[in-house]
Amino acid sequence: MGEEAHFYSNAEVYWRDVPPTVDGMLGGYGSISNIDLNGSKAFLKKFTGEGEGKTGTSCALDCGAGIGRITKRLLLPLFQTVDLVDVTQEFLDQAKTYLGEESKRVGHYFCTGLQDFVPERGRYDVIWIQWVIGHLTDEHLVKFLERCQSALRPGGIVVIKDNVAYEGVVPDDVDSSVCRDLDIVRSLVAKAGLRIVHQEQQMDFPKEIYQVHTLALR
């Protein structure tokens, strides 16, 4: 196996051993979930609603969805239908329970890595990509973002919310991922032919974790 194949297979092995809980999804920081979701709601509400140039609310995609933490509290309250994609089948199985009655509004559960995932063209108003771009190589991230752009409905947006390094690329051998600085993320977004229409830093997270930034792309 090559280095790239190991990068992906090691991550799959890591996530297979993570409990399918909110705390598991957040690496033991389950306590930040409310702060995170409230920040995301405020961010998304800048784009959704009535009027010209606003983003529709018919269908969203949750990338690296895990058990559906974001789907449950952010996306299902705003969108008629939500699709989930995650590399770990156990998480998607748990999502059906975790989402409860609202799971009937889930369109599809896709079990695949984002490097291999091809979203349906023109299906989504919002594609939400949180805490998962570090599991893609630069080349695969660019190609995935290109596919996301094709998957947007008119007025749709791609949202990346993720850890940001202070400088350069910081590898994490535990979960087989990388953390990129903001300039690198911006350059990969531009390479994919997308532009950043809004950007914010998530506030009120613990000091010891990386800064987290949210970027809206079109």
CSV table of C-alpha atoms in Angstrom, one decimal:
chain,number,residue,atom,x,y,z
A,1,MET,CA,0.0,0.0,0.0
A,2,GLY,CA,1.2,3.5,-0.8
A,3,GLU,CA,1.4,6.4,1.6
A,4,GLU,CA,-2.0,7.8,0.5
A,5,ALA,CA,-3.8,4.5,0.9
A,6,HIS,CA,-2.4,4.2,4.4
A,7,PHE,CA,-3.5,7.8,5.2
A,8,TYR,CA,-7.1,6.8,4.4
A,9,SER,CA,-7.1,3.2,5.8
A,10,ASN,CA,-5.6,4.3,9.1
A,11,ALA,CA,-8.3,6.9,9.5
A,12,GLU,CA,-11.0,4.3,8.9
A,13,VAL,CA,-9.4,2.1,11.5
A,14,TYR,CA,-9.3,5.0,14.0
A,15,TRP,CA,-13.0,5.9,13.5
A,16,ARG,CA,-14.1,2.2,13.8
A,17,ASP,CA,-12.9,2.3,17.4
A,18,VAL,CA,-14.7,5.5,18.3
A,19,PRO,CA,-17.9,5.1,20.2
A,20,PRO,CA,-21.0,6.3,18.3
A,21,THR,CA,-21.9,9.1,20.7
A,22,VAL,CA,-21.7,12.9,20.6
A,23,ASP,CA,-18.7,12.8,22.8
A,24,GLY,CA,-17.1,10.3,20.4
A,25,MET,CA,-17.8,12.5,17.4
A,26,LEU,CA,-16.1,15.4,19.2
A,27,GLY,CA,-13.0,13.6,20.5
A,28,GLY,CA,-14.1,13.9,24.1
A,29,TYR,CA,-15.2,17.5,23.8
A,30,GLY,CA,-19.0,16.8,23.8
A,31,SER,CA,-19.4,19.8,26.0
A,32,ILE,CA,-18.7,22.2,23.1
A,33,SER,CA,-21.5,20.8,21.0
A,34,ASN,CA,-24.1,23.5,21.9
A,35,ILE,CA,-21.6,26.4,21.4
A,36,ASP,CA,-20.7,24.9,18.0
A,37,LEU,CA,-24.2,24.4,16.8
A,38,ASN,CA,-25.4,27.8,18.0
A,39,GLY,CA,-22.5,29.4,16.1
A,40,SER,CA,-23.4,27.4,13.0
A,41,LYS,CA,-27.1,28.3,13.2
A,42,ALA,CA,-26.2,32.0,13.3
A,43,PHE,CA,-23.8,31.6,10.4
A,44,LEU,CA,-26.3,29.7,8.2
A,45,LYS,CA,-29.1,32.1,8.9
A,46,LYS,CA,-27.2,34.8,7.1
A,47,PHE,CA,-27.8,32.9,3.8
A,48,THR,CA,-31.2,31.2,4.2
A,49,GLY,CA,-34.6,32.8,3.9
A,50,GLU,CA,-36.7,34.7,1.4
A,51,GLY,CA,-35.4,37.1,-1.2
A,52,GLU,CA,-33.0,37.3,-4.1
A,53,GLY,CA,-29.7,35.6,-3.8
A,54,LYS,CA,-30.9,33.7,-0.7
A,55,THR,CA,-30.1,30.0,-0.3
A,56,GLY,CA,-33.1,27.6,-0.5
A,57,THR,CA,-34.1,25.1,2.2
A,58,SER,CA,-35.2,22.0,0.3
A,59,CYS,CA,-32.1,19.8,0.7
A,60,ALA,CA,-28.8,19.7,2.5
A,61,LEU,CA,-25.8,17.3,2.7
A,62,ASP,CA,-23.9,16.6,5.9
A,63,CYS,CA,-20.4,15.5,5.1
A,64,GLY,CA,-18.5,13.4,7.6
A,65,ALA,CA,-21.9,13.3,9.4
A,66,GLY,CA,-21.0,10.6,12.0
A,67,ILE,CA,-24.2,9.8,14.0
A,68,GLY,CA,-25.9,12.9,12.7
A,69,ARG,CA,-25.1,15.5,15.5
A,70,ILE,CA,-25.2,18.4,12.9
A,71,THR,CA,-28.0,16.9,10.9
A,72,LYS,CA,-30.2,16.7,14.0
A,73,ARG,CA,-29.7,20.1,15.5
A,74,LEU,CA,-28.7,22.3,12.6
A,75,LEU,CA,-29.8,20.9,9.2
A,76,LEU,CA,-33.1,19.0,9.8
A,77,PRO,CA,-34.7,22.0,11.6
A,78,LEU,CA,-33.9,24.2,8.5
A,79,PHE,CA,-34.1,21.8,5.5
A,80,GLN,CA,-36.9,19.6,4.2
A,81,THR,CA,-34.5,16.7,3.4
A,82,VAL,CA,-31.0,16.0,4.6
A,83,ASP,CA,-28.5,13.4,3.2
A,84,LEU,CA,-25.7,12.0,5.3
A,85,VAL,CA,-22.3,10.8,4.1
A,86,ASP,CA,-19.7,9.1,6.4
A,87,VAL,CA,-17.0,6.5,6.1
A,88,THR,CA,-18.1,4.5,9.2
A,89,GLN,CA,-21.2,2.3,8.7
A,90,GLU,CA,-21.7,2.0,12.5
A,91,PHE,CA,-22.2,5.7,12.8
A,92,LEU,CA,-24.8,5.9,10.1
A,93,ASP,CA,-26.6,2.9,11.7
A,94,GLN,CA,-26.7,4.8,15.0
A,95,ALA,CA,-27.8,8.0,13.2
A,96,LYS,CA,-31.2,6.3,12.4
A,97,THR,CA,-31.8,5.9,16.2
A,98,TYR,CA,-30.2,9.2,17.2
A,99,LEU,CA,-32.3,11.2,14.8
A,100,GLY,CA,-35.5,9.6,16.1
A,101,GLU,CA,-38.8,10.5,14.4
A,102,GLU,CA,-37.1,13.1,12.2
A,103,SER,CA,-35.0,10.4,10.5
A,104,LYS,CA,-37.9,10.0,8.1
A,105,ARG,CA,-36.7,13.2,6.4
A,106,VAL,CA,-33.3,11.8,5.7
A,107,GLY,CA,-33.0,11.1,2.0
A,108,HIS,CA,-29.9,8.9,1.8
A,109,TYR,CA,-27.2,7.5,4.1
A,110,PHE,CA,-24.1,7.2,2.0
A,111,CYS,CA,-21.2,5.1,3.5
A,112,THR,CA,-18.1,6.2,1.7
A,113,GLY,CA,-15.0,8.4,2.1
A,114,LEU,CA,-15.4,11.9,0.7
A,115,GLN,CA,-12.4,11.2,-1.7
A,116,ASP,CA,-14.7,8.7,-3.5
A,117,PHE,CA,-18.1,10.4,-3.0
A,118,VAL,CA,-19.8,11.9,-6.0
A,119,PRO,CA,-22.8,14.0,-4.8
A,120,GLU,CA,-25.8,14.2,-7.2
A,121,ARG,CA,-25.6,17.2,-9.6
A,122,GLY,CA,-27.9,20.1,-8.7
A,123,ARG,CA,-29.4,18.4,-5.6
A,124,TYR,CA,-28.2,20.5,-2.6
A,125,ASP,CA,-28.9,24.0,-1.3
A,126,VAL,CA,-26.2,23.6,1.4
A,127,ILE,CA,-23.3,21.2,1.6
A,128,TRP,CA,-22.0,21.3,5.1
A,129,ILE,CA,-18.4,20.0,5.6
A,130,GLN,CA,-17.3,20.1,9.2
A,131,TRP,CA,-14.3,18.6,10.9
A,132,VAL,CA,-13.5,16.3,8.0
A,133,ILE,CA,-11.4,18.2,5.4
A,134,GLY,CA,-8.2,17.1,7.3
A,135,HIS,CA,-9.0,13.5,6.3
A,136,LEU,CA,-8.5,14.4,2.6
A,137,THR,CA,-5.3,15.0,0.7
A,138,ASP,CA,-4.9,18.4,-1.0
A,139,GLU,CA,-5.7,16.9,-4.4
A,140,HIS,CA,-8.7,15.0,-3.2
A,141,LEU,CA,-10.0,18.0,-1.3
A,142,VAL,CA,-9.8,20.2,-4.4
A,143,LYS,CA,-11.6,17.5,-6.5
A,144,PHE,CA,-14.3,17.0,-3.9
A,145,LEU,CA,-15.0,20.7,-3.7
A,146,GLU,CA,-15.3,20.8,-7.5
A,147,ARG,CA,-17.9,18.0,-7.3
A,148,CYS,CA,-19.7,19.9,-4.5
A,149,GLN,CA,-19.9,23.0,-6.7
A,150,SER,CA,-21.6,20.9,-9.4
A,151,ALA,CA,-24.0,19.4,-6.8
A,152,LEU,CA,-25.4,22.9,-5.7
A,153,ARG,CA,-28.8,24.2,-6.6
A,154,PRO,CA,-29.1,27.8,-7.7
A,155,GLY,CA,-28.1,30.1,-4.8
A,156,GLY,CA,-26.6,27.2,-3.0
A,157,ILE,CA,-23.5,27.3,-0.8
A,158,VAL,CA,-20.7,25.0,0.4
A,159,VAL,CA,-19.7,25.5,4.0
A,160,ILE,CA,-16.4,24.3,5.5
A,161,LYS,CA,-16.1,24.5,9.3
A,162,ASP,CA,-12.8,23.2,10.6
A,163,ASN,CA,-9.8,23.5,12.7
A,164,VAL,CA,-7.1,25.9,11.4
A,165,ALA,CA,-3.4,25.6,12.2
A,166,TYR,CA,-1.4,28.7,13.0
A,167,GLU,CA,1.1,28.0,10.2
A,168,GLY,CA,1.6,25.4,7.6
A,169,VAL,CA,0.3,21.8,7.9
A,170,VAL,CA,0.2,19.9,11.2
A,171,PRO,CA,-0.2,16.2,10.9
A,172,ASP,CA,-2.1,14.1,13.5
A,173,ASP,CA,-0.9,10.5,13.5
A,174,VAL,CA,-3.6,9.4,16.0
A,175,ASP,CA,-6.6,9.8,13.7
A,176,SER,CA,-4.5,10.1,10.4
A,177,SER,CA,-5.5,13.6,9.5
A,178,VAL,CA,-3.9,17.0,8.9
A,179,CYS,CA,-4.7,20.5,10.0
A,180,ARG,CA,-4.0,23.3,7.5
A,181,ASP,CA,-3.5,27.0,8.0
A,182,LEU,CA,-6.1,29.4,6.6
A,183,ASP,CA,-4.0,30.5,3.7
A,184,ILE,CA,-3.6,26.9,2.5
A,185,VAL,CA,-7.3,26.2,2.9
A,186,ARG,CA,-8.1,29.4,0.9
A,187,SER,CA,-5.7,28.4,-1.9
A,188,LEU,CA,-7.3,25.0,-2.2
A,189,VAL,CA,-10.7,26.5,-2.3
A,190,ALA,CA,-9.6,28.9,-5.1
A,191,LYS,CA,-8.0,26.0,-7.0
A,192,ALA,CA,-11.4,24.3,-6.9
A,193,GLY,CA,-12.9,27.3,-8.6
A,194,LEU,CA,-14.9,28.4,-5.6
A,195,ARG,CA,-14.8,31.8,-3.9
A,196,ILE,CA,-15.2,32.6,-0.2
A,197,VAL,CA,-18.3,34.8,0.2
A,198,HIS,CA,-18.2,34.9,4.1
A,199,GLN,CA,-15.9,33.8,6.8
A,200,GLU,CA,-16.0,33.8,10.6
A,201,GLN,CA,-14.1,32.4,13.5
A,202,GLN,CA,-16.1,30.3,16.0
A,203,MET,CA,-15.8,31.9,19.4
A,204,ASP,CA,-16.0,30.6,22.9
A,205,PHE,CA,-14.2,27.3,22.3
A,206,PRO,CA,-11.7,26.0,24.9
A,207,LYS,CA,-8.3,27.7,24.6
A,208,GLU,CA,-6.4,24.4,24.3
A,209,ILE,CA,-8.0,23.4,21.0
A,210,TYR,CA,-7.3,24.7,17.5
A,211,GLN,CA,-9.0,27.8,16.2
A,212,VAL,CA,-12.1,26.9,14.2
A,213,HIS,CA,-13.1,28.9,11.2
A,214,THR,CA,-16.3,28.7,9.1
A,215,LEU,CA,-16.2,29.5,5.4
A,216,ALA,CA,-19.1,29.9,3.0
A,217,LEU,CA,-18.2,29.1,-0.6
A,218,ARG,CA,-19.9,29.5,-4.0
